[in-house]
Amino acid sequence: MPYVTADDGAQIFYKDWGGGGTPVLLSHGWPLNADAWEAAALFLAEHGHRAIAHDRRGHGRSSQTWNGNEMDTYADDLACLITHLDLTELTLVGHSTGGGEIAHYVGRHGSARVAKLVLVSAVPPLMLATDDNPGGLPIAVFDGIRAGEASDRSQLYRDLADGPFFGHNRNTDISQGVRDAFWLQSMACGHRAAYECIAAFSATDFRPDLAKIDVPTLVIHGDDDQIVPFEVGGARSAELIDDATLLVYEHGAHGLPDTERERLHADLLAFIDA
């Protein structure tokens, strides 16, 4: 299986599918891994693109490092992968925490290799409520996730999959198999990595990163997202990015790569090929 070695020696797993078409790199949400994007990767590769997806450090098949479970290192690991594969004219696509990772990559490493960005149900600009971000979510929300992670993370992941992640508590038609896949991927994440990543996705302020994005960006967000509410995520990101197009999925949940698979694939392909 292919790995790239990060600056501190961590091994970062990645998939590299398809032929010689323009490259698309897909970054996954917490606490999942590259498999969360496998349907989109297959679709894009079958439509002529080179589809790449990696397991963030601590997640899936990548090294479970004690340190580096924060956004600066995630973005630097992504830079290692992009440089290793010598990717140019690249479209970066990030779901949830992955949206923060790709925005932070541009903030720290620039957009010289990047043609376009897509933020899907993404955590930017800032999830946590602060004095200068009063519209965010209270710290108690994230402390509750941390408590669940620490006490019984297997049940936490089942509760997320059976409830708000896919909107299953709102009668969204999502199969038991998809919910089981969420649990399986989540349990492959290292316990410390999963715990520390909660702070990374909730408390990192991506507003300076969004101000540096200078490539066309597609923002896709469901207006019934119970994990990253539309008003906290997609609506505000679209306001802060200069060349952004906002697509709102009516009644859309957080897990759009599964709940709105066909529509999302079509929108991704249309944006990438435009």
GROMACS .gro file of C-alpha atoms in nm:
model
  274
    1MET     CA    1   0.000   0.000   0.000
    2PRO     CA    2   0.133   0.351  -0.079
    3TYR     CA    3   0.258   0.576   0.200
    4VAL     CA    4   0.437   0.908   0.213
    5THR     CA    5   0.671   0.996   0.501
    6ALA     CA    6   0.586   1.319   0.685
    7ASP     CA    7   0.849   1.557   0.822
    8ASP     CA    8   0.850   1.384   1.164
    9GLY     CA    9   0.862   1.035   1.016
   10ALA     CA   10   0.489   0.961   1.038
   11GLN     CA   11   0.361   0.735   0.762
   12ILE     CA   12   0.062   0.883   0.577
   13PHE     CA   13  -0.147   0.634   0.378
   14TYR     CA   14  -0.305   0.739   0.050
   15LYS     CA   15  -0.499   0.602  -0.245
   16ASP     CA   16  -0.418   0.716  -0.599
   17TRP     CA   17  -0.680   0.606  -0.848
   18GLY     CA   18  -0.746   0.671  -1.215
   19GLY     CA   19  -0.541   0.778  -1.510
   20GLY     CA   20  -0.362   1.089  -1.617
   21GLY     CA   21  -0.647   1.339  -1.592
   22THR     CA   22  -0.643   1.649  -1.379
   23PRO     CA   23  -0.589   1.555  -1.013
   24VAL     CA   24  -0.850   1.580  -0.739
   25LEU     CA   25  -0.750   1.528  -0.374
   26LEU     CA   26  -1.028   1.439  -0.129
   27SER     CA   27  -0.986   1.505   0.245
   28HIS     CA   28  -1.214   1.325   0.492
   29GLY     CA   29  -1.402   1.425   0.805
   30TRP     CA   30  -1.353   1.329   1.171
   31PRO     CA   31  -1.295   1.050   1.275
   32LEU     CA   32  -1.315   0.877   0.937
   33ASN     CA   33  -1.054   0.800   0.673
   34ALA     CA   34  -1.007   0.793   0.295
   35ASP     CA   35  -1.272   0.524   0.260
   36ALA     CA   36  -1.533   0.791   0.335
   37TRP     CA   37  -1.461   0.931  -0.012
   38GLU     CA   38  -1.435   0.601  -0.201
   39ALA     CA   39  -1.761   0.644  -0.396
   40ALA     CA   40  -1.664   0.995  -0.509
   41ALA     CA   41  -1.307   0.883  -0.588
   42LEU     CA   42  -1.436   0.596  -0.802
   43PHE     CA   43  -1.680   0.827  -0.980
   44LEU     CA   44  -1.417   1.092  -1.054
   45ALA     CA   45  -1.158   0.836  -1.166
   46GLU     CA   46  -1.413   0.676  -1.399
   47HIS     CA   47  -1.474   1.022  -1.546
   48GLY     CA   48  -1.111   1.076  -1.639
   49HIS     CA   49  -0.965   1.236  -1.330
   50ARG     CA   50  -0.684   1.124  -1.101
   51ALA     CA   51  -0.852   1.077  -0.763
   52ILE     CA   52  -0.636   1.084  -0.449
   53ALA     CA   53  -0.750   1.039  -0.089
   54HIS     CA   54  -0.536   1.008   0.222
   55ASP     CA   55  -0.582   0.898   0.582
   56ARG     CA   56  -0.503   1.192   0.809
   57ARG     CA   57  -0.237   1.107   1.072
   58GLY     CA   58  -0.390   0.915   1.358
   59HIS     CA   59  -0.675   0.800   1.133
   60GLY     CA   60  -0.724   0.478   0.940
   61ARG     CA   61  -0.401   0.325   0.810
   62SER     CA   62  -0.171   0.620   0.885
   63SER     CA   63   0.064   0.636   1.186
   64GLN     CA   64  -0.098   0.691   1.525
   65THR     CA   65   0.144   0.959   1.638
   66TRP     CA   66   0.138   1.093   1.993
   67ASN     CA   67   0.204   1.447   1.873
   68GLY     CA   68   0.089   1.647   1.574
   69ASN     CA   69  -0.284   1.592   1.604
   70GLU     CA   70  -0.364   1.952   1.516
   71MET     CA   71  -0.428   2.159   1.204
   72ASP     CA   72  -0.076   2.293   1.142
   73THR     CA   73   0.063   1.941   1.119
   74TYR     CA   74  -0.236   1.811   0.923
   75ALA     CA   75  -0.177   2.086   0.663
   76ASP     CA   76   0.197   2.015   0.656
   77ASP     CA   77   0.130   1.642   0.605
   78LEU     CA   78  -0.097   1.733   0.315
   79ALA     CA   79   0.182   1.946   0.169
   80CYS     CA   80   0.418   1.648   0.192
   81LEU     CA   81   0.171   1.433   0.000
   82ILE     CA   82   0.108   1.697  -0.269
   83THR     CA   83   0.482   1.754  -0.316
   84HIS     CA   84   0.557   1.380  -0.315
   85LEU     CA   85   0.307   1.323  -0.597
   86ASP     CA   86   0.411   1.652  -0.766
   87LEU     CA   87   0.046   1.751  -0.807
   88THR     CA   88  -0.036   2.068  -1.000
   89GLU     CA   89  -0.361   2.220  -1.130
   90LEU     CA   90  -0.509   2.039  -0.832
   91THR     CA   91  -0.866   2.054  -0.707
   92LEU     CA   92  -0.884   2.011  -0.329
   93VAL     CA   93  -1.211   1.878  -0.188
   94GLY     CA   94  -1.267   1.864   0.188
   95HIS     CA   95  -1.560   1.730   0.387
   96SER     CA   96  -1.615   1.863   0.740
   97THR     CA   97  -1.274   1.854   0.916
   98GLY     CA   98  -1.121   1.792   0.573
   99GLY     CA   99  -1.253   2.131   0.465
  100GLY     CA  100  -1.055   2.288   0.744
  101GLU     CA  101  -0.748   2.091   0.647
  102ILE     CA  102  -0.748   2.207   0.284
  103ALA     CA  103  -0.821   2.569   0.380
  104HIS     CA  104  -0.534   2.562   0.629
  105TYR     CA  105  -0.309   2.408   0.363
  106VAL     CA  106  -0.371   2.711   0.139
  107GLY     CA  107  -0.317   2.943   0.437
  108ARG     CA  108   0.021   2.787   0.524
  109HIS     CA  109   0.152   2.674   0.185
  110GLY     CA  110  -0.023   2.893  -0.072
  111SER     CA  111  -0.218   2.802  -0.383
  112ALA     CA  112   0.063   2.762  -0.639
  113ARG     CA  113  -0.034   2.398  -0.698
  114VAL     CA  114  -0.409   2.451  -0.654
  115ALA     CA  115  -0.663   2.533  -0.925
  116LYS     CA  116  -0.988   2.506  -0.728
  117LEU     CA  117  -1.129   2.429  -0.383
  118VAL     CA  118  -1.451   2.260  -0.272
  119LEU     CA  119  -1.575   2.284   0.087
  120VAL     CA  120  -1.845   2.025   0.170
  121SER     CA  121  -2.024   2.055   0.507
  122ALA     CA  122  -1.696   2.207   0.617
  123VAL     CA  123  -1.590   2.334   0.961
  124PRO     CA  124  -1.451   2.677   0.856
  125PRO     CA  125  -1.454   2.957   0.936
  126LEU     CA  126  -1.476   2.877   1.313
  127MET     CA  127  -1.714   2.641   1.491
  128LEU     CA  128  -1.647   2.747   1.850
  129ALA     CA  129  -1.825   3.049   1.998
  130THR     CA  130  -1.577   3.316   2.110
  131ASP     CA  131  -1.595   3.686   2.190
  132ASP     CA  132  -1.537   3.770   1.824
  133ASN     CA  133  -1.737   3.472   1.697
  134PRO     CA  134  -2.062   3.491   1.894
  135GLY     CA  135  -2.255   3.294   1.634
  136GLY     CA  136  -2.052   2.978   1.695
  137LEU     CA  137  -2.138   2.676   1.904
  138PRO     CA  138  -2.082   2.676   2.283
  139ILE     CA  139  -1.782   2.490   2.425
  140ALA     CA  140  -2.025   2.256   2.603
  141VAL     CA  141  -2.109   2.097   2.267
  142PHE     CA  142  -1.749   1.995   2.210
  143ASP     CA  143  -1.689   1.902   2.572
  144GLY     CA  144  -1.980   1.663   2.534
  145ILE     CA  145  -1.817   1.500   2.232
  146ARG     CA  146  -1.489   1.476   2.426
  147ALA     CA  147  -1.670   1.314   2.719
  148GLY     CA  148  -1.827   1.059   2.486
  149GLU     CA  149  -1.493   0.990   2.321
  150ALA     CA  150  -1.326   0.937   2.658
  151SER     CA  151  -1.597   0.724   2.817
  152ASP     CA  152  -1.732   0.501   2.536
  153ARG     CA  153  -1.624   0.604   2.192
  154SER     CA  154  -1.775   0.300   2.024
  155GLN     CA  155  -2.121   0.405   2.144
  156LEU     CA  156  -2.049   0.770   2.056
  157TYR     CA  157  -1.981   0.673   1.697
  158ARG     CA  158  -2.294   0.458   1.680
  159ASP     CA  159  -2.500   0.745   1.821
  160LEU     CA  160  -2.357   0.990   1.567
  161ALA     CA  161  -2.420   0.752   1.276
  162ASP     CA  162  -2.772   0.665   1.393
  163GLY     CA  163  -2.854   1.029   1.468
  164PRO     CA  164  -2.727   1.364   1.346
  165PHE     CA  165  -2.440   1.277   1.113
  166PHE     CA  166  -2.660   1.138   0.835
  167GLY     CA  167  -2.982   1.296   0.960
  168HIS     CA  168  -3.115   0.949   1.041
  169ASN     CA  169  -3.303   1.109   1.332
  170ARG     CA  170  -3.485   1.320   1.071
  171ASN     CA  171  -3.594   1.018   0.865
  172THR     CA  172  -3.317   1.052   0.605
  173ASP     CA  173  -3.305   0.734   0.398
  174ILE     CA  174  -2.960   0.601   0.489
  175SER     CA  175  -2.884   0.230   0.508
  176GLN     CA  176  -2.762   0.029   0.804
  177GLY     CA  177  -2.458  -0.057   0.594
  178VAL     CA  178  -2.354   0.307   0.557
  179ARG     CA  179  -2.400   0.365   0.929
  180ASP     CA  180  -2.194   0.054   1.003
  181ALA     CA  181  -1.919   0.180   0.773
  182PHE     CA  182  -1.909   0.506   0.972
  183TRP     CA  183  -1.860   0.309   1.295
  184LEU     CA  184  -1.595   0.081   1.142
  185GLN     CA  185  -1.390   0.370   1.002
  186SER     CA  186  -1.423   0.563   1.328
  187MET     CA  187  -1.296   0.272   1.538
  188ALA     CA  188  -0.986   0.256   1.314
  189CYS     CA  189  -0.891   0.605   1.433
  190GLY     CA  190  -0.647   0.621   1.722
  191HIS     CA  191  -0.811   0.715   2.051
  192ARG     CA  192  -0.573   1.004   2.125
  193ALA     CA  193  -0.589   1.129   1.767
  194ALA     CA  194  -0.969   1.126   1.771
  195TYR     CA  195  -0.979   1.305   2.107
  196GLU     CA  196  -0.733   1.578   2.009
  197CYS     CA  197  -0.887   1.626   1.665
  198ILE     CA  198  -1.205   1.749   1.836
  199ALA     CA  199  -1.014   2.062   1.938
  200ALA     CA  200  -0.854   2.086   1.594
  201PHE     CA  201  -1.183   2.095   1.405
  202SER     CA  202  -1.377   2.304   1.656
  203ALA     CA  203  -1.132   2.564   1.788
  204THR     CA  204  -0.904   2.636   1.492
  205ASP     CA  205  -0.978   2.981   1.352
  206PHE     CA  206  -0.975   2.941   0.974
  207ARG     CA  207  -1.074   3.300   0.898
  208PRO     CA  208  -0.715   3.403   0.812
  209ASP     CA  209  -0.690   3.101   0.581
  210LEU     CA  210  -1.014   3.186   0.400
  211ALA     CA  211  -0.882   3.539   0.342
  212LYS     CA  212  -0.583   3.389   0.155
  213ILE     CA  213  -0.788   3.168  -0.080
  214ASP     CA  214  -0.737   3.311  -0.429
  215VAL     CA  215  -0.880   3.034  -0.646
  216PRO     CA  216  -1.242   2.958  -0.741
  217THR     CA  217  -1.414   2.786  -0.451
  218LEU     CA  218  -1.738   2.590  -0.438
  219VAL     CA  219  -1.909   2.582  -0.098
  220ILE     CA  220  -2.169   2.305  -0.057
  221HIS     CA  221  -2.368   2.281   0.266
  222GLY     CA  222  -2.698   2.130   0.377
  223ASP     CA  223  -2.943   2.363   0.547
  224ASP     CA  224  -3.033   2.086   0.796
  225ASP     CA  225  -2.673   2.005   0.896
  226GLN     CA  226  -2.686   1.913   1.267
  227ILE     CA  227  -2.306   1.882   1.307
  228VAL     CA  228  -2.182   2.202   1.138
  229PRO     CA  229  -2.493   2.420   1.116
  230PHE     CA  230  -2.530   2.598   0.783
  231GLU     CA  231  -2.520   2.943   0.943
  232VAL     CA  232  -2.197   2.853   1.130
  233GLY     CA  233  -2.020   2.691   0.834
  234GLY     CA  234  -2.114   2.721   0.468
  235ALA     CA  235  -2.303   3.049   0.482
  236ARG     CA  236  -2.019   3.234   0.656
  237SER     CA  237  -1.739   3.073   0.455
  238ALA     CA  238  -1.905   3.179   0.130
  239GLU     CA  239  -1.912   3.535   0.260
  240LEU     CA  240  -1.544   3.535   0.354
  241ILE     CA  241  -1.396   3.378   0.037
  242ASP     CA  242  -1.353   3.621  -0.252
  243ASP     CA  243  -1.442   3.392  -0.543
  244ALA     CA  244  -1.692   3.158  -0.382
  245THR     CA  245  -2.006   2.994  -0.519
  246LEU     CA  246  -2.254   2.865  -0.262
  247LEU     CA  247  -2.476   2.563  -0.324
  248VAL     CA  248  -2.733   2.495  -0.052
  249TYR     CA  249  -2.877   2.144  -0.037
  250GLU     CA  250  -3.229   2.182   0.096
  251HIS     CA  251  -3.293   1.951   0.392
  252GLY     CA  252  -2.935   1.830   0.350
  253ALA     CA  253  -2.764   1.658   0.645
  254HIS     CA  254  -2.394   1.664   0.740
  255GLY     CA  255  -2.295   1.342   0.566
  256LEU     CA  256  -2.359   1.467   0.212
  257PRO     CA  257  -2.101   1.231   0.049
  258ASP     CA  258  -2.343   0.950   0.139
  259THR     CA  259  -2.686   1.111   0.178
  260GLU     CA  260  -2.665   1.315  -0.146
  261ARG     CA  261  -2.418   1.099  -0.333
  262GLU     CA  262  -2.541   1.134  -0.692
  263ARG     CA  263  -2.612   1.507  -0.668
  264LEU     CA  264  -2.278   1.576  -0.500
  265HIS     CA  265  -2.085   1.377  -0.760
  266ALA     CA  266  -2.255   1.566  -1.042
  267ASP     CA  267  -2.186   1.903  -0.879
  268LEU     CA  268  -1.820   1.812  -0.816
  269LEU     CA  269  -1.767   1.700  -1.174
  270ALA     CA  270  -1.936   2.007  -1.321
  271PHE     CA  271  -1.724   2.241  -1.107
  272ILE     CA  272  -1.396   2.057  -1.171
  273ASP     CA  273  -1.452   2.037  -1.547
  274ALA     CA  274  -1.579   2.394  -1.591
   0.00000   0.00000   0.00000
